[in-house]
Amino acid sequence: MIRLDTQDAGFADAFAALVDARRESSDDVSRGVAAIIARVRAEGEEALVDLTRTLDRHDLNRTGWAIDPADCAAAYEALEPGLRAALDLAAARIRAYHERQKPADSDYRDDAGVRLGARWRPVDAAGLYVPGGRAAYPSSLLMNAIPARVAGVERLVMVTPTPDGQVNPLVLAAAHLVGITEIWRVGGAQAVAALAHGAGRIAPVDVVTGPGNAWVAEAKRQSYGVVGIDMVAGPSEIVVVADGANDPDWIAADLLSQAEHDTVTQSILFTDDAGFASRVADAVERQLSTLPTGAVARAAWDANGAIVVTTTLAEAMPLVDRLAPEHLQLAVDDPQALFDRVRHAGSVFLGRHTPEAIGDYVAGPNHVLPTGRRARFASGLSVLDFMKRTSFLGLDESALAELGPATVALAEAEGLPAHARSVALRLRLNR
Amino acid sequence: MIRLDTQDAGFADAFAALVDARRESSDDVSRGVAAIIARVRAEGEEALVDLTRTLDRHDLNRTGWAIDPADCAAAYEALEPGLRAALDLAAARIRAYHERQKPADSDYRDDAGVRLGARWRPVDAAGLYVPGGRAAYPSSLLMNAIPARVAGVERLVMVTPTPDGQVNPLVLAAAHLVGITEIWRVGGAQAVAALAHGAGRIAPVDVVTGPGNAWVAEAKRQSYGVVGIDMVAGPSEIVVVADGANDPDWIAADLLSQAEHDTVTQSILFTDDAGFASRVADAVERQLSTLPTGAVARAAWDANGAIVVTTTLAEAMPLVDRLAPEHLQLAVDDPQALFDRVRHAGSVFLGRHTPEAIGDYVAGPNHVLPTGRRARFASGLSVLDFMKRTSFLGLDESALAELGPATVALAEAEGLPAHARSVALRLRLNR
């Protein structure tokens, strides 16, 4: 953890270094991923069997390619009732929030008599990657599948590795809850390749979303354009802006909730109270000693954590914008005044009683958010990621008479005579 | 040109081959582009000077790095008045159409007392690539710049190569019309790298859009994630669905308006009238002989053109969906019935008096559209490409009491105890 003060000489350089610090893996997996994609395209199912045998240590033709929806239903029924109710609550609230994202079509006639508009339609099929092992989160499955469902996607396909053939019952339960019935036991770059290009029994999809390791992320990046993908995701991050009136333990827990995800995550506190800064630092140390995920969280906090002391909280806001954080908590009595100054953030958590973790699970907004300063230009996952817009245009003879001559002039100026001719013929101009 | 009939034996295979035909360059430019990006990142302006000297044959430090806005104003004033009026009309109509794309923010409180919403903001800076030479189209500049302006982007940067130092007056005039004042005389992959990463006097931007050759397209693809980009674009295509009551010459001109762009473009006619199909084929031949761009158009038509005869026009629609064309003309008296069956198309042109060329220039909808079957999942360029959405969330004590326990249950089930603790501490639960 580094501690900075805006009044220190050298603050500007130190903060710039914090902004520019790259936490993303620079491992060159791209050649390996390209080879896997090429293999899946050439060999189809055979490549999947072979790679799964090597990487996940089971034989798809023995364990079975698909996970039976009946197994998902059974996993859901077997959930401890409190947990099942929590999952139900989360799904219902995520659905309600995303229903409001459905875009409106337009269809109107303008002064020139031209009919204009745009029509949104869901993609035909979406593929959802769900990691295996430790990072297999049912909440992620809900956050990816529900927007697709709300968009109206008819075919929703899940791929997930099952190392040694083992499935994760929580993930199966979540799949049942959102009604996914096509589930393949394949993972890694080869699963993304199968979704993008198709491979035997796995028919290709139009959009691939969902979290994964560096190989999965690179496979999605290389498949961009063949299919749509959600944003390239990097390590998670949280920025907390807090005044001295907060309970240091609450804020410390918020910082650690990000740190426990992975050793490359980042947690940053901005405060206008130097004493509070120290109390939070102490509370972090105290909590780390009892946290079951303390080893990971400590590594992340030590390497990437920061506390920045500013003269006022207003002074913090342009600094926060430069970080464009994935998660931003504004832990003050009147968060609106600070929120009004935020330009770049994935999601904002307003006030002292809105810890970021609420947004990870049950609040409703999507927890798939732009990381690594991408909130400058990217948005969280939404219903729009599973839809596309078709514009349209209709002219009658009189509208064409009004717009045609300008089209002819521009097409000729651009050296495109067939463009000009397609209009001129209809206007009975001699060209 | 190939002619198919849905009643022929072998139609299914022949049509599948048409759908799968790849017209995109498979030239491996990716290594060359990666090298250029690495050079620009390492050497900054020096790399730009050197590459421009080699590729565009002029010295940036002599010809000047920037194009003077006064030169753009002069180019606009010097336009032939009819052409200037056409450009003005195009800009006004494009602006009016895109104004309607501006997304609405949301901010509401639900039954649990949770404040929820989403807020859209423009990106800070957008970079617009404008090709030099033959393909320097002022219309493309309008189509890329106006959505950014409507989004509210404050800094709009144009990069364009000026081979041998020569500028294109039409492009300068269009730049003046949309108010672009920051214009750099650099092109190619190096210009995209400078926009994405910054290079000396060229400050980095957040989004890069605009057409370019294979090197530019690959540089954008490799910069995806560092900045936002518009969709990877491939060769252009048009599908025309027409009954026998059309003038064959009109439809032939429509097919050729796409073919004249490039030898890799594709034009396909679907009709339910075999005699009309022959009349259009004859008209294409006749028009090719007098078309100034006939050599390019003939090469495209011969290699990639197709006429498909169906028993009914309704039969054509699922076939059109498989092609998911960039442009789709429905040249019939009642286009709505056919339009209702379209799932996948970039833009649709309704009726006999709506040639696609109208949409390229003055109608209003964007002409930057998904190609190569990408309309299955992608949309045309819009105001949304220059904005991003921040979700937000605000809970008070009572709302947290309602949602907190479910969050704790899910966080613990996922093995994330710090997530659970950040909520439990606020609920005064002992964890």
Short mmCIF file of N, CA and C in Angstrom, two decimals, chain A residues 87 93 97 100 108 110 115 117 119 123-124 137-139 170 206 225-228 249-250 254 257 260-261 287 290 336 339 342-348 350 352-355 358 360-363 374-380 382 388-393 395 397 400 407 410-411 413-414 416-419 421-422 425-426, chain B residues 87 93 97 100 108 110 115 117 119 123-124 137-139 170 206 225-228 249-250 254 257 260-261 287 290 293 336 339 342-348 350 352-355 358 360-363 374-380 382 388-393 395 397 400 407 410-411 414 416-419 421-422 425-426:
data_model
loop_
_atom_site.label_atom_id
_atom_site.label_comp_id
_atom_site.label_asym_id
_atom_site.label_seq_id
_atom_site.Cartn_x
_atom_site.Cartn_y
_atom_site.Cartn_z
N LEU A 87 -30.72 -16.40 -3.86
CA LEU A 87 -30.51 -16.49 -5.31
C LEU A 87 -31.77 -16.03 -6.06
N ARG A 93 -34.37 -9.18 -8.78
CA ARG A 93 -33.97 -7.77 -8.79
C ARG A 93 -33.10 -7.45 -10.02
N TYR A 97 -34.16 -4.60 -12.87
CA TYR A 97 -33.30 -3.48 -13.29
C TYR A 97 -33.05 -3.52 -14.80
N ARG A 100 -35.64 -2.34 -17.60
CA ARG A 100 -35.70 -0.92 -17.95
C ARG A 100 -34.68 -0.53 -19.02
N TYR A 108 -40.76 7.21 -37.75
CA TYR A 108 -41.42 8.52 -37.89
C TYR A 108 -41.25 9.04 -39.31
N ASP A 110 -40.51 12.58 -41.49
CA ASP A 110 -40.05 13.96 -41.27
C ASP A 110 -40.67 14.93 -42.28
N ARG A 115 -39.75 8.47 -44.44
CA ARG A 115 -39.96 7.61 -43.28
C ARG A 115 -38.59 7.16 -42.76
N GLY A 117 -36.29 5.50 -39.16
CA GLY A 117 -36.42 4.83 -37.88
C GLY A 117 -35.31 3.84 -37.61
N ARG A 119 -34.91 -0.16 -35.50
CA ARG A 119 -35.61 -1.29 -34.89
C ARG A 119 -34.59 -2.16 -34.17
N VAL A 123 -30.12 -10.83 -30.62
CA VAL A 123 -29.35 -11.78 -31.40
C VAL A 123 -30.04 -13.14 -31.30
N ASP A 124 -29.75 -14.04 -32.24
CA ASP A 124 -30.39 -15.36 -32.21
C ASP A 124 -29.86 -16.23 -31.08
N TYR A 137 -18.70 -18.46 -10.04
CA TYR A 137 -19.63 -17.70 -9.22
C TYR A 137 -21.05 -17.76 -9.80
N PRO A 138 -22.00 -18.28 -9.05
CA PRO A 138 -23.39 -18.25 -9.54
C PRO A 138 -23.87 -16.83 -9.83
N SER A 139 -23.36 -15.85 -9.06
CA SER A 139 -23.79 -14.47 -9.30
C SER A 139 -23.39 -14.01 -10.71
N LEU A 170 -23.60 -25.01 -7.16
CA LEU A 170 -24.16 -23.66 -7.12
C LEU A 170 -24.37 -23.11 -8.53
N ASP A 206 -23.89 -15.96 -31.65
CA ASP A 206 -23.64 -14.63 -32.20
C ASP A 206 -22.87 -13.73 -31.25
N GLY A 225 -15.57 -9.79 -33.73
CA GLY A 225 -15.79 -9.54 -35.16
C GLY A 225 -16.42 -10.77 -35.81
N VAL A 226 -15.99 -11.96 -35.38
CA VAL A 226 -16.68 -13.19 -35.78
C VAL A 226 -17.98 -13.29 -34.99
N VAL A 227 -17.88 -12.92 -33.72
CA VAL A 227 -19.03 -12.79 -32.82
C VAL A 227 -18.88 -11.46 -32.08
N GLY A 228 -19.95 -11.03 -31.45
CA GLY A 228 -19.85 -9.91 -30.51
C GLY A 228 -19.32 -10.43 -29.19
N ASP A 249 -13.74 0.67 10.21
CA ASP A 249 -13.88 -0.76 9.96
C ASP A 249 -14.76 -1.04 8.73
N TRP A 250 -15.81 -0.24 8.56
CA TRP A 250 -16.67 -0.43 7.38
C TRP A 250 -15.86 -0.19 6.10
N ASP A 254 -14.70 -2.65 2.99
CA ASP A 254 -15.00 -2.36 1.57
C ASP A 254 -13.74 -2.51 0.71
N SER A 257 -12.92 -6.13 0.37
CA SER A 257 -13.86 -6.93 -0.44
C SER A 257 -13.38 -6.99 -1.89
N GLU A 260 -9.78 -9.23 -1.87
CA GLU A 260 -9.80 -10.69 -1.69
C GLU A 260 -10.04 -11.46 -2.99
N HIS A 261 -10.45 -10.75 -4.07
CA HIS A 261 -10.74 -11.44 -5.33
C HIS A 261 -9.49 -12.07 -5.93
N GLN A 287 -8.20 -6.49 10.18
CA GLN A 287 -9.13 -7.41 9.52
C GLN A 287 -8.39 -8.47 8.72
N THR A 290 -7.69 -11.79 10.41
CA THR A 290 -8.75 -12.78 10.68
C THR A 290 -9.50 -13.22 9.43
N GLN A 336 -24.65 13.05 -3.49
CA GLN A 336 -25.07 13.58 -4.78
C GLN A 336 -24.13 14.68 -5.28
N PHE A 339 -21.21 12.99 -6.67
CA PHE A 339 -21.62 12.19 -7.84
C PHE A 339 -21.78 13.08 -9.07
N VAL A 342 -18.67 13.32 -11.13
CA VAL A 342 -18.03 12.11 -11.67
C VAL A 342 -18.31 12.01 -13.17
N ARG A 343 -17.24 11.88 -13.96
CA ARG A 343 -17.43 11.66 -15.40
C ARG A 343 -17.23 10.19 -15.75
N HIS A 344 -16.23 9.55 -15.11
CA HIS A 344 -15.84 8.22 -15.56
C HIS A 344 -15.84 7.22 -14.40
N ALA A 345 -16.79 6.31 -14.42
CA ALA A 345 -16.82 5.21 -13.44
C ALA A 345 -17.76 4.15 -13.97
N GLY A 346 -17.46 2.88 -13.67
CA GLY A 346 -18.34 1.81 -14.11
C GLY A 346 -19.66 1.82 -13.35
N SER A 347 -19.56 1.85 -12.01
CA SER A 347 -20.76 1.88 -11.19
C SER A 347 -20.45 2.67 -9.93
N VAL A 348 -21.43 3.43 -9.46
CA VAL A 348 -21.22 4.30 -8.30
C VAL A 348 -22.15 3.85 -7.17
N LEU A 350 -23.68 4.97 -3.59
CA LEU A 350 -23.95 6.28 -2.98
C LEU A 350 -24.22 6.16 -1.48
N ARG A 352 -23.18 6.07 2.90
CA ARG A 352 -22.44 5.23 3.86
C ARG A 352 -22.98 3.81 3.94
N HIS A 353 -24.23 3.62 3.53
CA HIS A 353 -24.86 2.30 3.71
C HIS A 353 -24.97 1.53 2.40
N THR A 354 -24.09 1.85 1.45
CA THR A 354 -24.12 1.15 0.16
C THR A 354 -22.75 0.55 -0.13
N PRO A 355 -22.40 -0.51 0.59
CA PRO A 355 -21.12 -1.16 0.29
C PRO A 355 -21.18 -1.79 -1.11
N ILE A 358 -23.06 -5.13 -2.14
CA ILE A 358 -24.50 -5.17 -2.43
C ILE A 358 -24.74 -5.21 -3.93
N ASP A 360 -22.69 -6.46 -6.10
CA ASP A 360 -22.20 -7.70 -6.69
C ASP A 360 -23.27 -8.77 -6.77
N TYR A 361 -24.29 -8.63 -5.93
CA TYR A 361 -25.23 -9.73 -5.79
C TYR A 361 -26.69 -9.38 -6.05
N VAL A 362 -27.26 -8.57 -5.21
CA VAL A 362 -28.73 -8.51 -5.18
C VAL A 362 -29.35 -7.18 -5.59
N ALA A 363 -28.53 -6.12 -5.76
CA ALA A 363 -29.16 -4.82 -5.95
C ALA A 363 -29.90 -4.72 -7.27
N ARG A 374 -11.14 1.59 -18.41
CA ARG A 374 -12.00 1.52 -19.59
C ARG A 374 -13.36 2.20 -19.39
N ALA A 375 -13.68 2.56 -18.14
CA ALA A 375 -14.93 3.31 -17.93
C ALA A 375 -14.86 4.68 -18.62
N ARG A 376 -13.67 5.07 -19.12
CA ARG A 376 -13.59 6.27 -19.96
C ARG A 376 -14.44 6.13 -21.21
N PHE A 377 -14.57 4.89 -21.71
CA PHE A 377 -15.29 4.71 -22.98
C PHE A 377 -16.25 3.52 -22.99
N ALA A 378 -16.23 2.70 -21.95
CA ALA A 378 -17.04 1.48 -21.97
C ALA A 378 -18.05 1.47 -20.84
N SER A 379 -19.06 0.64 -20.99
CA SER A 379 -20.15 0.54 -20.03
C SER A 379 -20.24 -0.87 -19.50
N GLY A 380 -20.97 -1.03 -18.41
CA GLY A 380 -21.23 -2.36 -17.89
C GLY A 380 -22.08 -3.17 -18.86
N SER A 382 -25.07 -5.04 -20.47
CA SER A 382 -26.48 -4.65 -20.44
C SER A 382 -27.26 -5.42 -21.49
N LYS A 388 -29.24 -5.84 -31.39
CA LYS A 388 -28.64 -4.99 -32.41
C LYS A 388 -29.74 -4.20 -33.08
N ARG A 389 -29.33 -3.09 -33.70
CA ARG A 389 -30.28 -2.12 -34.23
C ARG A 389 -30.20 -2.12 -35.75
N THR A 390 -31.36 -2.18 -36.39
CA THR A 390 -31.43 -2.04 -37.84
C THR A 390 -32.07 -0.69 -38.15
N SER A 391 -31.34 0.18 -38.85
CA SER A 391 -31.94 1.45 -39.25
C SER A 391 -32.77 1.23 -40.51
N PHE A 392 -33.72 2.11 -40.76
CA PHE A 392 -34.47 1.96 -42.00
C PHE A 392 -34.93 3.31 -42.52
N LEU A 393 -35.39 3.28 -43.76
CA LEU A 393 -35.57 4.46 -44.56
C LEU A 393 -36.57 4.14 -45.64
N LEU A 395 -38.64 6.23 -48.89
CA LEU A 395 -38.97 7.46 -49.63
C LEU A 395 -40.02 7.13 -50.68
N GLU A 397 -41.94 8.97 -54.27
CA GLU A 397 -41.41 9.75 -55.38
C GLU A 397 -41.12 11.19 -55.00
N LEU A 400 -38.07 11.51 -52.77
CA LEU A 400 -36.85 11.29 -53.55
C LEU A 400 -36.53 12.51 -54.42
N THR A 407 -28.00 14.09 -53.38
CA THR A 407 -27.30 12.81 -53.42
C THR A 407 -26.48 12.67 -54.70
N LEU A 410 -23.34 14.88 -54.45
CA LEU A 410 -22.30 14.34 -53.56
C LEU A 410 -21.66 13.09 -54.15
N ALA A 411 -22.47 12.20 -54.72
CA ALA A 411 -21.92 10.97 -55.30
C ALA A 411 -20.97 11.30 -56.44
N ALA A 413 -19.28 14.10 -56.79
CA ALA A 413 -18.08 14.72 -56.21
C ALA A 413 -17.15 13.66 -55.63
N GLU A 414 -17.72 12.57 -55.12
CA GLU A 414 -16.90 11.51 -54.54
C GLU A 414 -16.42 10.51 -55.59
N LEU A 416 -18.33 8.48 -57.56
CA LEU A 416 -19.09 7.24 -57.50
C LEU A 416 -20.32 7.34 -58.42
N PRO A 417 -20.09 7.20 -59.74
CA PRO A 417 -21.15 7.47 -60.71
C PRO A 417 -22.33 6.49 -60.66
N ALA A 418 -22.09 5.25 -60.25
CA ALA A 418 -23.22 4.32 -60.18
C ALA A 418 -24.16 4.71 -59.04
N HIS A 419 -23.58 5.24 -57.95
CA HIS A 419 -24.43 5.79 -56.88
C HIS A 419 -25.33 6.88 -57.46
N ARG A 421 -26.15 7.38 -60.53
CA ARG A 421 -27.07 6.86 -61.54
C ARG A 421 -28.30 6.20 -60.90
N SER A 422 -28.11 5.51 -59.78
CA SER A 422 -29.24 4.81 -59.15
C SER A 422 -30.32 5.80 -58.72
N LEU A 425 -31.67 7.84 -62.42
CA LEU A 425 -32.62 7.08 -63.23
C LEU A 425 -34.03 7.23 -62.68
N ARG A 426 -34.15 7.18 -61.36
CA ARG A 426 -35.47 7.29 -60.74
C ARG A 426 -36.03 8.71 -60.87
N LEU B 87 -23.88 19.32 -49.10
CA LEU B 87 -23.16 18.94 -47.89
C LEU B 87 -23.88 19.47 -46.65
N ARG B 93 -29.45 16.79 -41.90
CA ARG B 93 -30.32 15.62 -41.77
C ARG B 93 -29.66 14.52 -40.92
N TYR B 97 -31.32 13.04 -37.40
CA TYR B 97 -31.57 11.61 -37.14
C TYR B 97 -30.86 11.16 -35.86
N ARG B 100 -32.04 11.88 -32.12
CA ARG B 100 -33.03 10.99 -31.51
C ARG B 100 -32.40 9.77 -30.84
N TYR B 108 -34.46 6.15 -10.10
CA TYR B 108 -35.75 5.83 -9.47
C TYR B 108 -35.52 5.11 -8.16
N ASP B 110 -37.04 1.95 -5.78
CA ASP B 110 -37.93 0.80 -5.89
C ASP B 110 -38.62 0.49 -4.55
N ARG B 115 -32.37 3.33 -4.18
CA ARG B 115 -32.25 4.24 -5.32
C ARG B 115 -31.39 3.57 -6.39
N GLY B 117 -30.29 3.50 -10.82
CA GLY B 117 -30.33 4.24 -12.07
C GLY B 117 -29.10 4.05 -12.91
N ARG B 119 -26.60 6.60 -15.77
CA ARG B 119 -26.34 7.93 -16.27
C ARG B 119 -25.41 7.81 -17.47
N VAL B 123 -17.76 10.37 -24.03
CA VAL B 123 -16.32 10.21 -23.80
C VAL B 123 -15.67 11.59 -23.90
N ASP B 124 -14.50 11.73 -23.32
CA ASP B 124 -13.83 13.03 -23.35
C ASP B 124 -13.31 13.37 -24.75
N TYR B 137 -13.75 10.21 -48.46
CA TYR B 137 -15.12 10.62 -48.70
C TYR B 137 -15.58 11.62 -47.66
N PRO B 138 -15.97 12.80 -48.06
CA PRO B 138 -16.51 13.75 -47.09
C PRO B 138 -17.75 13.20 -46.37
N SER B 139 -18.52 12.36 -47.08
CA SER B 139 -19.72 11.80 -46.43
C SER B 139 -19.33 10.94 -45.23
N LEU B 170 -12.33 18.50 -50.46
CA LEU B 170 -13.68 18.11 -50.03
C LEU B 170 -13.67 17.66 -48.57
N ASP B 206 -10.20 8.51 -26.44
CA ASP B 206 -10.89 7.40 -25.78
C ASP B 206 -11.55 6.44 -26.76
N GLY B 225 -9.85 -2.08 -26.52
CA GLY B 225 -9.61 -2.30 -25.10
C GLY B 225 -8.75 -1.19 -24.51
N VAL B 226 -7.78 -0.72 -25.30
CA VAL B 226 -7.04 0.50 -24.90
C VAL B 226 -7.94 1.70 -25.15
N VAL B 227 -8.65 1.65 -26.27
CA VAL B 227 -9.68 2.62 -26.62
C VAL B 227 -10.91 1.84 -27.09
N GLY B 228 -12.03 2.51 -27.19
CA GLY B 228 -13.18 1.92 -27.85
C GLY B 228 -13.01 2.09 -29.35
N ASP B 249 -33.50 -1.43 -65.05
CA ASP B 249 -32.37 -0.50 -65.03
C ASP B 249 -32.15 0.11 -63.64
N TRP B 250 -33.24 0.39 -62.94
CA TRP B 250 -33.10 0.93 -61.57
C TRP B 250 -32.37 -0.09 -60.69
N ASP B 254 -28.71 -0.05 -58.77
CA ASP B 254 -28.56 -0.27 -57.32
C ASP B 254 -27.46 -1.31 -57.05
N SER B 257 -24.12 0.21 -57.73
CA SER B 257 -23.68 1.26 -56.81
C SER B 257 -22.85 0.66 -55.67
N GLU B 260 -19.26 -0.74 -57.48
CA GLU B 260 -18.23 0.20 -57.92
C GLU B 260 -17.28 0.61 -56.79
N HIS B 261 -17.62 0.29 -55.52
CA HIS B 261 -16.76 0.68 -54.40
C HIS B 261 -15.41 -0.01 -54.44
N GLN B 287 -25.12 -1.31 -68.50
CA GLN B 287 -24.65 -0.17 -67.72
C GLN B 287 -23.14 -0.24 -67.48
N THR B 290 -20.86 1.57 -69.89
CA THR B 290 -20.76 3.03 -69.93
C THR B 290 -20.35 3.63 -68.58
N THR B 293 -16.66 3.86 -63.57
CA THR B 293 -16.04 2.95 -62.61
C THR B 293 -16.28 1.49 -63.01
N GLN B 336 -43.47 -3.27 -46.13
CA GLN B 336 -43.62 -3.52 -44.70
C GLN B 336 -43.78 -5.01 -44.40
N PHE B 339 -40.46 -6.47 -44.57
CA PHE B 339 -39.61 -5.90 -43.51
C PHE B 339 -39.91 -6.55 -42.16
N VAL B 342 -37.71 -9.49 -41.44
CA VAL B 342 -36.25 -9.34 -41.41
C VAL B 342 -35.76 -9.35 -39.96
N ARG B 343 -34.82 -10.24 -39.68
CA ARG B 343 -34.20 -10.24 -38.35
C ARG B 343 -32.83 -9.56 -38.39
N HIS B 344 -32.05 -9.81 -39.44
CA HIS B 344 -30.66 -9.38 -39.45
C HIS B 344 -30.33 -8.54 -40.68
N ALA B 345 -30.11 -7.25 -40.49
CA ALA B 345 -29.66 -6.37 -41.58
C ALA B 345 -29.13 -5.10 -40.94
N GLY B 346 -28.13 -4.51 -41.56
CA GLY B 346 -27.59 -3.26 -41.05
C GLY B 346 -28.56 -2.11 -41.24
N SER B 347 -29.03 -1.95 -42.47
CA SER B 347 -29.99 -0.89 -42.77
C SER B 347 -30.91 -1.36 -43.88
N VAL B 348 -32.18 -0.98 -43.78
CA VAL B 348 -33.17 -1.45 -44.75
C VAL B 348 -33.75 -0.25 -45.51
N LEU B 350 -36.74 0.92 -47.96
CA LEU B 350 -38.10 0.44 -48.17
C LEU B 350 -38.72 1.00 -49.43
N ARG B 352 -39.76 1.11 -53.82
CA ARG B 352 -39.10 1.24 -55.12
C ARG B 352 -38.32 2.54 -55.27
N HIS B 353 -38.65 3.53 -54.45
CA HIS B 353 -38.03 4.87 -54.62
C HIS B 353 -37.00 5.16 -53.55
N THR B 354 -36.44 4.11 -52.96
CA THR B 354 -35.44 4.30 -51.91
C THR B 354 -34.16 3.57 -52.27
N PRO B 355 -33.42 4.09 -53.26
CA PRO B 355 -32.15 3.44 -53.59
C PRO B 355 -31.18 3.61 -52.43
N ILE B 358 -29.20 6.90 -51.42
CA ILE B 358 -29.81 7.98 -50.62
C ILE B 358 -29.33 7.89 -49.17
N ASP B 360 -26.51 6.65 -48.22
CA ASP B 360 -25.07 6.91 -48.11
C ASP B 360 -24.78 8.38 -47.83
N TYR B 361 -25.73 9.25 -48.19
CA TYR B 361 -25.42 10.68 -48.17
C TYR B 361 -26.34 11.52 -47.30
N VAL B 362 -27.60 11.63 -47.70
CA VAL B 362 -28.40 12.73 -47.15
C VAL B 362 -29.59 12.31 -46.30
N ALA B 363 -29.91 10.99 -46.25
CA ALA B 363 -31.17 10.64 -45.61
C ALA B 363 -31.12 10.90 -44.10
N ARG B 374 -22.08 -9.49 -39.90
CA ARG B 374 -22.01 -9.01 -38.52
C ARG B 374 -23.31 -8.34 -38.06
N ALA B 375 -24.23 -8.08 -38.99
CA ALA B 375 -25.53 -7.54 -38.56
C ALA B 375 -26.29 -8.55 -37.71
N ARG B 376 -25.79 -9.80 -37.64
CA ARG B 376 -26.36 -10.77 -36.69
C ARG B 376 -26.22 -10.28 -35.25
N PHE B 377 -25.14 -9.50 -34.98
CA PHE B 377 -24.91 -9.09 -33.59
C PHE B 377 -24.49 -7.63 -33.44
N ALA B 378 -24.21 -6.93 -34.55
CA ALA B 378 -23.69 -5.56 -34.45
C ALA B 378 -24.65 -4.57 -35.11
N SER B 379 -24.46 -3.30 -34.75
CA SER B 379 -25.33 -2.23 -35.22
C SER B 379 -24.49 -1.19 -35.95
N GLY B 380 -25.15 -0.33 -36.69
CA GLY B 380 -24.45 0.79 -37.31
C GLY B 380 -23.91 1.75 -36.27
N SER B 382 -23.41 4.89 -34.03
CA SER B 382 -24.45 5.74 -33.44
C SER B 382 -23.87 6.60 -32.35
N LYS B 388 -20.84 6.48 -22.70
CA LYS B 388 -20.80 5.31 -21.85
C LYS B 388 -21.73 5.54 -20.68
N ARG B 389 -22.13 4.44 -20.05
CA ARG B 389 -23.18 4.46 -19.05
C ARG B 389 -22.57 4.11 -17.69
N THR B 390 -22.88 4.91 -16.68
CA THR B 390 -22.47 4.60 -15.31
C THR B 390 -23.73 4.21 -14.54
N SER B 391 -23.75 2.99 -14.01
CA SER B 391 -24.89 2.61 -13.18
C SER B 391 -24.68 3.14 -11.77
N PHE B 392 -25.74 3.29 -11.01
CA PHE B 392 -25.56 3.73 -9.63
C PHE B 392 -26.63 3.14 -8.72
N LEU B 393 -26.36 3.27 -7.45
CA LEU B 393 -27.07 2.52 -6.42
C LEU B 393 -26.96 3.30 -5.12
N LEU B 395 -28.39 3.00 -1.00
CA LEU B 395 -29.22 2.36 0.02
C LEU B 395 -29.12 3.15 1.32
N GLU B 397 -30.18 2.82 5.65
CA GLU B 397 -30.08 1.72 6.61
C GLU B 397 -31.18 0.69 6.41
N LEU B 400 -30.68 -1.42 3.31
CA LEU B 400 -29.58 -2.36 3.52
C LEU B 400 -30.04 -3.52 4.41
N THR B 407 -27.23 -10.84 0.57
CA THR B 407 -25.87 -10.61 0.08
C THR B 407 -24.86 -11.39 0.90
N LEU B 410 -25.00 -15.09 -0.08
CA LEU B 410 -24.40 -15.40 -1.38
C LEU B 410 -22.89 -15.23 -1.34
N ALA B 411 -22.42 -14.19 -0.67
CA ALA B 411 -20.97 -13.96 -0.59
C ALA B 411 -20.30 -15.12 0.14
N GLU B 414 -20.09 -18.14 -2.03
CA GLU B 414 -19.07 -18.02 -3.07
C GLU B 414 -17.66 -17.97 -2.49
N LEU B 416 -16.33 -15.64 -0.40
CA LEU B 416 -15.80 -14.27 -0.39
C LEU B 416 -16.17 -13.58 0.94
N PRO B 417 -15.44 -13.92 2.01
CA PRO B 417 -15.83 -13.44 3.35
C PRO B 417 -15.71 -11.94 3.55
N ALA B 418 -14.79 -11.27 2.85
CA ALA B 418 -14.70 -9.81 3.03
C ALA B 418 -15.91 -9.12 2.43
N HIS B 419 -16.43 -9.69 1.33
CA HIS B 419 -17.69 -9.18 0.78
C HIS B 419 -18.78 -9.27 1.85
N ARG B 421 -18.43 -9.52 5.07
CA ARG B 421 -18.12 -8.69 6.22
C ARG B 421 -18.48 -7.22 5.98
N SER B 422 -18.27 -6.72 4.75
CA SER B 422 -18.57 -5.31 4.48
C SER B 422 -20.05 -5.01 4.69
N LEU B 425 -20.91 -5.93 8.93
CA LEU B 425 -20.51 -4.88 9.87
C LEU B 425 -21.57 -3.79 9.94
N ARG B 426 -22.09 -3.42 8.78
CA ARG B 426 -23.10 -2.35 8.74
C ARG B 426 -24.42 -2.81 9.33
#
